[in-house]
PDB file of C-alpha atoms in Angstrom:
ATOM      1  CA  UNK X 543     -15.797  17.735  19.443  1.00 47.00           C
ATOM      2  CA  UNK X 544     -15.234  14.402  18.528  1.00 40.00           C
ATOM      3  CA  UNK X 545     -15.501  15.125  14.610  1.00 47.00           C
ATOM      4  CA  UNK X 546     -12.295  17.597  15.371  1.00 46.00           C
ATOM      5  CA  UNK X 547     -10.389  14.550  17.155  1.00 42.00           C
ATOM      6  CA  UNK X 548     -11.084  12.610  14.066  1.00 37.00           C
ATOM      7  CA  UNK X 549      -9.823  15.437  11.733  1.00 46.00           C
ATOM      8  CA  UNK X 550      -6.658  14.686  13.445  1.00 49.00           C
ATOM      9  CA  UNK X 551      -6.535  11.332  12.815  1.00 49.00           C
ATOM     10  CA  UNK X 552      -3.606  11.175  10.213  1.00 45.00           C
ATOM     11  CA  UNK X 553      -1.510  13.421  12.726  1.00 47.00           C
ATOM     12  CA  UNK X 554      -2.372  10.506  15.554  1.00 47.00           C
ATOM     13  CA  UNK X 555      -1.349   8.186  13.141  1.00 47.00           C
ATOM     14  CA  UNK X 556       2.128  10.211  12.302  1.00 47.00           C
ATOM     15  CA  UNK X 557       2.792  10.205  15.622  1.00 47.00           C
ATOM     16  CA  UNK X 558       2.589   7.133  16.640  1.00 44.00           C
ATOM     17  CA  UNK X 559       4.212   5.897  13.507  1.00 43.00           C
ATOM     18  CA  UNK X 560       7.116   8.169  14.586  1.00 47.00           C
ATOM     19  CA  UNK X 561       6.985   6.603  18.307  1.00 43.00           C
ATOM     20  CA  UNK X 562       6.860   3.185  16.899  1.00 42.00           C
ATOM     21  CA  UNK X 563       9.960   3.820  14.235  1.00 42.00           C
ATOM     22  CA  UNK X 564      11.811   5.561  17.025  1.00 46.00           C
ATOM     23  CA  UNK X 565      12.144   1.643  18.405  1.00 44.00           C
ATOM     24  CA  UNK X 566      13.056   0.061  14.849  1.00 44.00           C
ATOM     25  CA  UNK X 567      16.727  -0.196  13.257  1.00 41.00           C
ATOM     26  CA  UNK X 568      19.813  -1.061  14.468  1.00 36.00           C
ATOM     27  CA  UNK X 569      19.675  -0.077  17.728  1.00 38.00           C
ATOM     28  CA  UNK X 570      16.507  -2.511  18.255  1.00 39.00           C
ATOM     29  CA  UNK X 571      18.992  -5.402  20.122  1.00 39.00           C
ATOM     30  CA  UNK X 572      21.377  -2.959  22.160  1.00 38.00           C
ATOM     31  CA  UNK X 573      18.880   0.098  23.035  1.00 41.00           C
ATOM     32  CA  UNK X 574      17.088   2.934  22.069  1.00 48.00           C
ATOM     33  CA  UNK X 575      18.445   6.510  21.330  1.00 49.00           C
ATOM     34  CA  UNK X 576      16.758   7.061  24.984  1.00 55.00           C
ATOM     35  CA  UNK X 577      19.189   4.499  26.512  1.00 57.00           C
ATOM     36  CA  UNK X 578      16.846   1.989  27.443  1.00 66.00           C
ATOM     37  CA  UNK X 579      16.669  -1.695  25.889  1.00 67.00           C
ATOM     38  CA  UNK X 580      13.815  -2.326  23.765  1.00 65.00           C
ATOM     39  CA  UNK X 581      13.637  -6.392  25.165  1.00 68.00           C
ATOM     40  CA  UNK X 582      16.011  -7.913  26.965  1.00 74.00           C
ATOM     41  CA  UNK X 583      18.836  -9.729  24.638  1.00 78.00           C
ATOM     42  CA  UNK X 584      19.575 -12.298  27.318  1.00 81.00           C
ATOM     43  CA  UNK X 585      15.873 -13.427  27.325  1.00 77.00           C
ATOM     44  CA  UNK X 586      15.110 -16.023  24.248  1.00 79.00           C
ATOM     45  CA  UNK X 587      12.724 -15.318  21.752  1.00 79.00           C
ATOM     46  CA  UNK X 588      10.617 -17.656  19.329  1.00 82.00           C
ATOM     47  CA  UNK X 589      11.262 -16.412  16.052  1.00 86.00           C
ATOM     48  CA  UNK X 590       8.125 -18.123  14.682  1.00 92.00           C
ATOM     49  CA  UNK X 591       5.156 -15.746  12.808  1.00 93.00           C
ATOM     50  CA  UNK X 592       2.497 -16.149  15.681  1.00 94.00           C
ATOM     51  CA  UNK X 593       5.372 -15.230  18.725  1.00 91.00           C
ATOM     52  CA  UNK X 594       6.420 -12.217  16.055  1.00 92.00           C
ATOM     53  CA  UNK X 595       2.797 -11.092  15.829  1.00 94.00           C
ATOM     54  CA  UNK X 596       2.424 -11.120  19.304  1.00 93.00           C
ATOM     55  CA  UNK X 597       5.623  -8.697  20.111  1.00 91.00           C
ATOM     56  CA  UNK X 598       4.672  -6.704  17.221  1.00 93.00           C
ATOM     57  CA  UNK X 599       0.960  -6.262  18.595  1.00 95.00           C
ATOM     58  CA  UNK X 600       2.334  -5.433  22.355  1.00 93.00           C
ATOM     59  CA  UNK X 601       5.096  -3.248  20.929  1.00 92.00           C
ATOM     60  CA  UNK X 602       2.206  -1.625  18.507  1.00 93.00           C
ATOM     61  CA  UNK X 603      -0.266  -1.096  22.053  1.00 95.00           C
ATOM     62  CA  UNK X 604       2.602   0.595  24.163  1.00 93.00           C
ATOM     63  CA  UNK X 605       3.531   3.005  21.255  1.00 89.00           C
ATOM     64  CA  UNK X 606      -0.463   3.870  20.637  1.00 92.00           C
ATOM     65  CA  UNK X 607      -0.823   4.674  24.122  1.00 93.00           C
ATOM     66  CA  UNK X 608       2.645   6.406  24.176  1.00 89.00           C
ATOM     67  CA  UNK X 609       1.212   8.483  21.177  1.00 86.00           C
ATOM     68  CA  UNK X 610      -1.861   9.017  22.859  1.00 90.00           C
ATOM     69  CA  UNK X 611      -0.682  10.678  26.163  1.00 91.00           C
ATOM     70  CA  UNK X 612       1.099  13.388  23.399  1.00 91.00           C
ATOM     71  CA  UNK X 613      -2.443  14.877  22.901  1.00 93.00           C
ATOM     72  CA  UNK X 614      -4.789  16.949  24.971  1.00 93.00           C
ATOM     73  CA  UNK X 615      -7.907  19.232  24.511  1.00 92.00           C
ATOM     74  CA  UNK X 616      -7.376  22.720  26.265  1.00 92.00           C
ATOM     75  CA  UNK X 617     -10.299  25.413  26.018  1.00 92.00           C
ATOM     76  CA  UNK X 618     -11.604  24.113  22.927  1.00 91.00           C
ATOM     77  CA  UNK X 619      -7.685  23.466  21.065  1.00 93.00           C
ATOM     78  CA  UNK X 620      -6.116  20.080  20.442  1.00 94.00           C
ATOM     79  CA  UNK X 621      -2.594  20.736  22.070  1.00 95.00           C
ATOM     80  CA  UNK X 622       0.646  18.135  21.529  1.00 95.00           C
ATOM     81  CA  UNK X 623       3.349  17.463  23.801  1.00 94.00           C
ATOM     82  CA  UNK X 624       6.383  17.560  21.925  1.00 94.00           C
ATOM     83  CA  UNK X 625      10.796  17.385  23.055  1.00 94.00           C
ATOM     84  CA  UNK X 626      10.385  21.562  22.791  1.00 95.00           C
ATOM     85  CA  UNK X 627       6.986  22.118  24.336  1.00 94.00           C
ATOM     86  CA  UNK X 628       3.712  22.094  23.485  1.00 95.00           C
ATOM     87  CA  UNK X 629       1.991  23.066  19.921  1.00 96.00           C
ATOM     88  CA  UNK X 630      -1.380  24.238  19.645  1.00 96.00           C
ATOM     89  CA  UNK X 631      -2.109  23.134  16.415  1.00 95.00           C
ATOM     90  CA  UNK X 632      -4.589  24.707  13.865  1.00 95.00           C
ATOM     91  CA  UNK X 633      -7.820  23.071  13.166  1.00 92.00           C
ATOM     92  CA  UNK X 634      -7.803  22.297   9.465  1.00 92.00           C
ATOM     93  CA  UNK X 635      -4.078  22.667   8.173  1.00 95.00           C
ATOM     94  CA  UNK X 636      -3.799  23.270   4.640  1.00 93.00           C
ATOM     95  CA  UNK X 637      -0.180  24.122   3.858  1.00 96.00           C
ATOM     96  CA  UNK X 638       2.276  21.462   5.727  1.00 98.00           C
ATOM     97  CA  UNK X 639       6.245  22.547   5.937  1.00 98.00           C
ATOM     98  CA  UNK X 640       7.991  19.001   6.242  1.00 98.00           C
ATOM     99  CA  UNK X 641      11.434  19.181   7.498  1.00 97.00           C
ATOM    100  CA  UNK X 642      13.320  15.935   8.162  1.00 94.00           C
ATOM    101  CA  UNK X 643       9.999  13.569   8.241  1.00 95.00           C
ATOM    102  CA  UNK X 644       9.522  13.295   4.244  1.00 95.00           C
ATOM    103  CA  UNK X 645       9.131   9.716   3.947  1.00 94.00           C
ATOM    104  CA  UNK X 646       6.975   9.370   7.117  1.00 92.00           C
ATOM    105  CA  UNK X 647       4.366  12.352   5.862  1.00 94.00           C
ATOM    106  CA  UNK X 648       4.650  11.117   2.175  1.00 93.00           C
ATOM    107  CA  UNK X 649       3.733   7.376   3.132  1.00 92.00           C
ATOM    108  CA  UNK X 650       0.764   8.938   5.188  1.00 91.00           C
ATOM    109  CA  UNK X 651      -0.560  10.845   2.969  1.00 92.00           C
ATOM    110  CA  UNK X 652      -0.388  13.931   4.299  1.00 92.00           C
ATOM    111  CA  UNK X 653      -0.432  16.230   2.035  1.00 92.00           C
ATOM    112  CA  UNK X 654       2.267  18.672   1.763  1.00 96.00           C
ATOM    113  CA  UNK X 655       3.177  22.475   0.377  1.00 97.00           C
ATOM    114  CA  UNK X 656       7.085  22.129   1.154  1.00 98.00           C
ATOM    115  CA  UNK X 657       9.765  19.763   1.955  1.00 97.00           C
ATOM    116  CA  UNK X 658      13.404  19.551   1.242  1.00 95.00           C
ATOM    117  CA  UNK X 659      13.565  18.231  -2.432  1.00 93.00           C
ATOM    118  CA  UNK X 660      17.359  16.425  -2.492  1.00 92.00           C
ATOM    119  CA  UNK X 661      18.125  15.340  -5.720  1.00 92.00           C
ATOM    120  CA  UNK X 662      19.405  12.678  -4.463  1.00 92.00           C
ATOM    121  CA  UNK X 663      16.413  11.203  -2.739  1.00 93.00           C
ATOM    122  CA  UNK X 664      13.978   8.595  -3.936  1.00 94.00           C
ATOM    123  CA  UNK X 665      11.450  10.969  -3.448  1.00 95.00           C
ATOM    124  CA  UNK X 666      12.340  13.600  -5.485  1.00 95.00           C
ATOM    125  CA  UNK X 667      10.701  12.663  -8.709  1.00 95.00           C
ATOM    126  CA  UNK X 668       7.389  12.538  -6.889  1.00 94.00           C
ATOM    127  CA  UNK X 669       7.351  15.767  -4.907  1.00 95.00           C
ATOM    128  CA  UNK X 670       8.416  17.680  -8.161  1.00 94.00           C
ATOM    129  CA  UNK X 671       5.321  16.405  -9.619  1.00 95.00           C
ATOM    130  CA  UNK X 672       3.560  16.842  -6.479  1.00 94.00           C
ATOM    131  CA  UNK X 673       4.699  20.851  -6.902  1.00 96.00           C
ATOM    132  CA  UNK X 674       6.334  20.536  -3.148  1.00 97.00           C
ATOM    133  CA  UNK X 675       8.379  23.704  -2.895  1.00 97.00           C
ATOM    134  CA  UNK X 676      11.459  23.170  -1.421  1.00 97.00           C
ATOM    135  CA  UNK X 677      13.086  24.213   1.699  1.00 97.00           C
ATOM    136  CA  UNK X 678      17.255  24.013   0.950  1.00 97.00           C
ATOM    137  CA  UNK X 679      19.140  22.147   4.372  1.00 96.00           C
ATOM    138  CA  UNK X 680      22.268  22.106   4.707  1.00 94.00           C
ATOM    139  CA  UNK X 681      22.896  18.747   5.723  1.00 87.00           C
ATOM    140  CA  UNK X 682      26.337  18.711   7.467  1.00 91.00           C
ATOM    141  CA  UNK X 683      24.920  21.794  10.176  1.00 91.00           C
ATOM    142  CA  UNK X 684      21.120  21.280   9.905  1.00 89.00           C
ATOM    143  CA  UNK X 685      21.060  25.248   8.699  1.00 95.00           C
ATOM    144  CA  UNK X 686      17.255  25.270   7.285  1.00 97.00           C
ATOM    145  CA  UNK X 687      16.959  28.316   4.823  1.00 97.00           C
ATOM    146  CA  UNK X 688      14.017  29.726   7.053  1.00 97.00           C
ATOM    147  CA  UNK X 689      13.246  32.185   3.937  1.00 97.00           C
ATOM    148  CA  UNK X 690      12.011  29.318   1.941  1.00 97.00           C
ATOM    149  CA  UNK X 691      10.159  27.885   4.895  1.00 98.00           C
ATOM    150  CA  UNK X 692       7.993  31.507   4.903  1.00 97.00           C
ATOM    151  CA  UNK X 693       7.599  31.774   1.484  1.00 97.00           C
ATOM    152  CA  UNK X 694       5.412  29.203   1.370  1.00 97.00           C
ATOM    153  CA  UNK X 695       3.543  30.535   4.749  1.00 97.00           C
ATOM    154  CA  UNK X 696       2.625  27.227   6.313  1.00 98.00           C
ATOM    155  CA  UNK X 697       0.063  26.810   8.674  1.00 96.00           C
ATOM    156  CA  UNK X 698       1.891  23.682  10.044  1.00 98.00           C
ATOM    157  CA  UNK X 699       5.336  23.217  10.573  1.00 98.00           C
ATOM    158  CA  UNK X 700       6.078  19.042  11.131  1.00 97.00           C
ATOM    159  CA  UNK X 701      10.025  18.884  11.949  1.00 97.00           C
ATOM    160  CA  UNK X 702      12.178  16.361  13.045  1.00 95.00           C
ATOM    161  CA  UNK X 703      13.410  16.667  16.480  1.00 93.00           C
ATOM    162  CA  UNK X 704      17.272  16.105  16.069  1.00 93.00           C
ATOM    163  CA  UNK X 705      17.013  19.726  14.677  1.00 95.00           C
ATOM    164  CA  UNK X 706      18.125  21.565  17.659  1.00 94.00           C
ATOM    165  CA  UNK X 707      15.746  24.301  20.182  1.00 95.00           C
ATOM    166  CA  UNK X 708      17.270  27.367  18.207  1.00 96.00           C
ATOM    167  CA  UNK X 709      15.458  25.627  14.937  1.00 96.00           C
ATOM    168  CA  UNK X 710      12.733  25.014  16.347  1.00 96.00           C
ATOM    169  CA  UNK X 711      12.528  28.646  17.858  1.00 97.00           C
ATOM    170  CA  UNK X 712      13.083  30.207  14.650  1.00 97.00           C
ATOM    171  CA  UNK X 713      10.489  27.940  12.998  1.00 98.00           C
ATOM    172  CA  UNK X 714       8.236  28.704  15.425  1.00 97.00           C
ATOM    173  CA  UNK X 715       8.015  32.521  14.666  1.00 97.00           C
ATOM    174  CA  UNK X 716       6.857  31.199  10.979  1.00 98.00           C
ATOM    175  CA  UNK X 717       3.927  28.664  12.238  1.00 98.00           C
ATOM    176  CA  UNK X 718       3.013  26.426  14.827  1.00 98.00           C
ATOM    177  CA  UNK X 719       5.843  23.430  15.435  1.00 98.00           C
ATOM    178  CA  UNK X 720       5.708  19.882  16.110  1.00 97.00           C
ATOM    179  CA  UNK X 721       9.133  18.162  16.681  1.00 96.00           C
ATOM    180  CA  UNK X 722       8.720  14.703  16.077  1.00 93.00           C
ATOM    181  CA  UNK X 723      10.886  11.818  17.406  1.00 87.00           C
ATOM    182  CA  UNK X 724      12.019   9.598  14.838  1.00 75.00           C
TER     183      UNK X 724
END
């Protein structure tokens, strides 16, 4: 059993990389897309390396066990908590569908069959040569071109989770979904 958790490892890491980025950007001083404010802007911070470390490390521990409450083991299947539901996701994934978390699964490692190839994106010259089939989106309505996505017959579906609950249905008749928060 635990050689199966540790199989899983790179998806632990993806989501808690996607927890922990969820915190990051502009919103950092005023809130999170939950609402909430990620420290309190009234409150003084050191700005030297070690005080910096130290949020970092806190901020790093809260997201981990964040992450870590996302899993569970039911008869025998690791299981994620996700914004739609829960996945019960397949033991050894071979063929990943990406949509909307390219540069997270890319800078992971995680290896993938297809992703949305924009010519326009810095990653385009390396999923080409990768052989990443592409999934067309149409960016302005978030219309995924579902056709594409079972061409390739994933056994893994890793979405973003702005896509709405229809997307995530229709997905979800292809392979098993995770929405991920960004």
């Amino acid at each position: 059993m635990r050689k199966r958790f540790l199989n899983w490892g790179l998806l632990a890491i993806l989501a808690v990389l996607s927890l922990a980025l969820g915190g990051c950007g502009s919103q950092a001083v005023s809130g999170n897309s939950k609402g909430a404010a990620a420290f309190d802007a009234e409150t003084l911070r050191a700005d030297t390396p070690e005080a910096i470390d130290e949020e970092l490390a806190a901020r790093f521990e809260r997201t981990k066990k964040a992450a870590d409450k996302m899993f569970a083991e039911e008869d025998g299947h690791l299981v994620i908590r996700h914004k739609y539901g829960r996945t019960v996701l397949p033991e050894r994934p071979q063929r990943i569908a990406v949509i909307g978390l390219e540069d997270t699964v890319v800078s992971l490692g995680i290896p993938i069959a297809a992703a949305h190839l924009s010519k326009n994106s810095y990653l385009y010259p390396l999923m080409k040569e990768e052989g990443i089939a592409d999934i067309p989106i149409n960016a302005e309505t978030k219309t995924i071109n579902l056709e594409a996505v079972q061409q390739v017959r994933p056994d893994l579906i890793l979405m973003r989770d702005s896509y709405d609950r229809n997307a995530y249905n229709a997905l979800a008749k292809i392979a098993p979904v995770v929405a991920l928060d960004l």
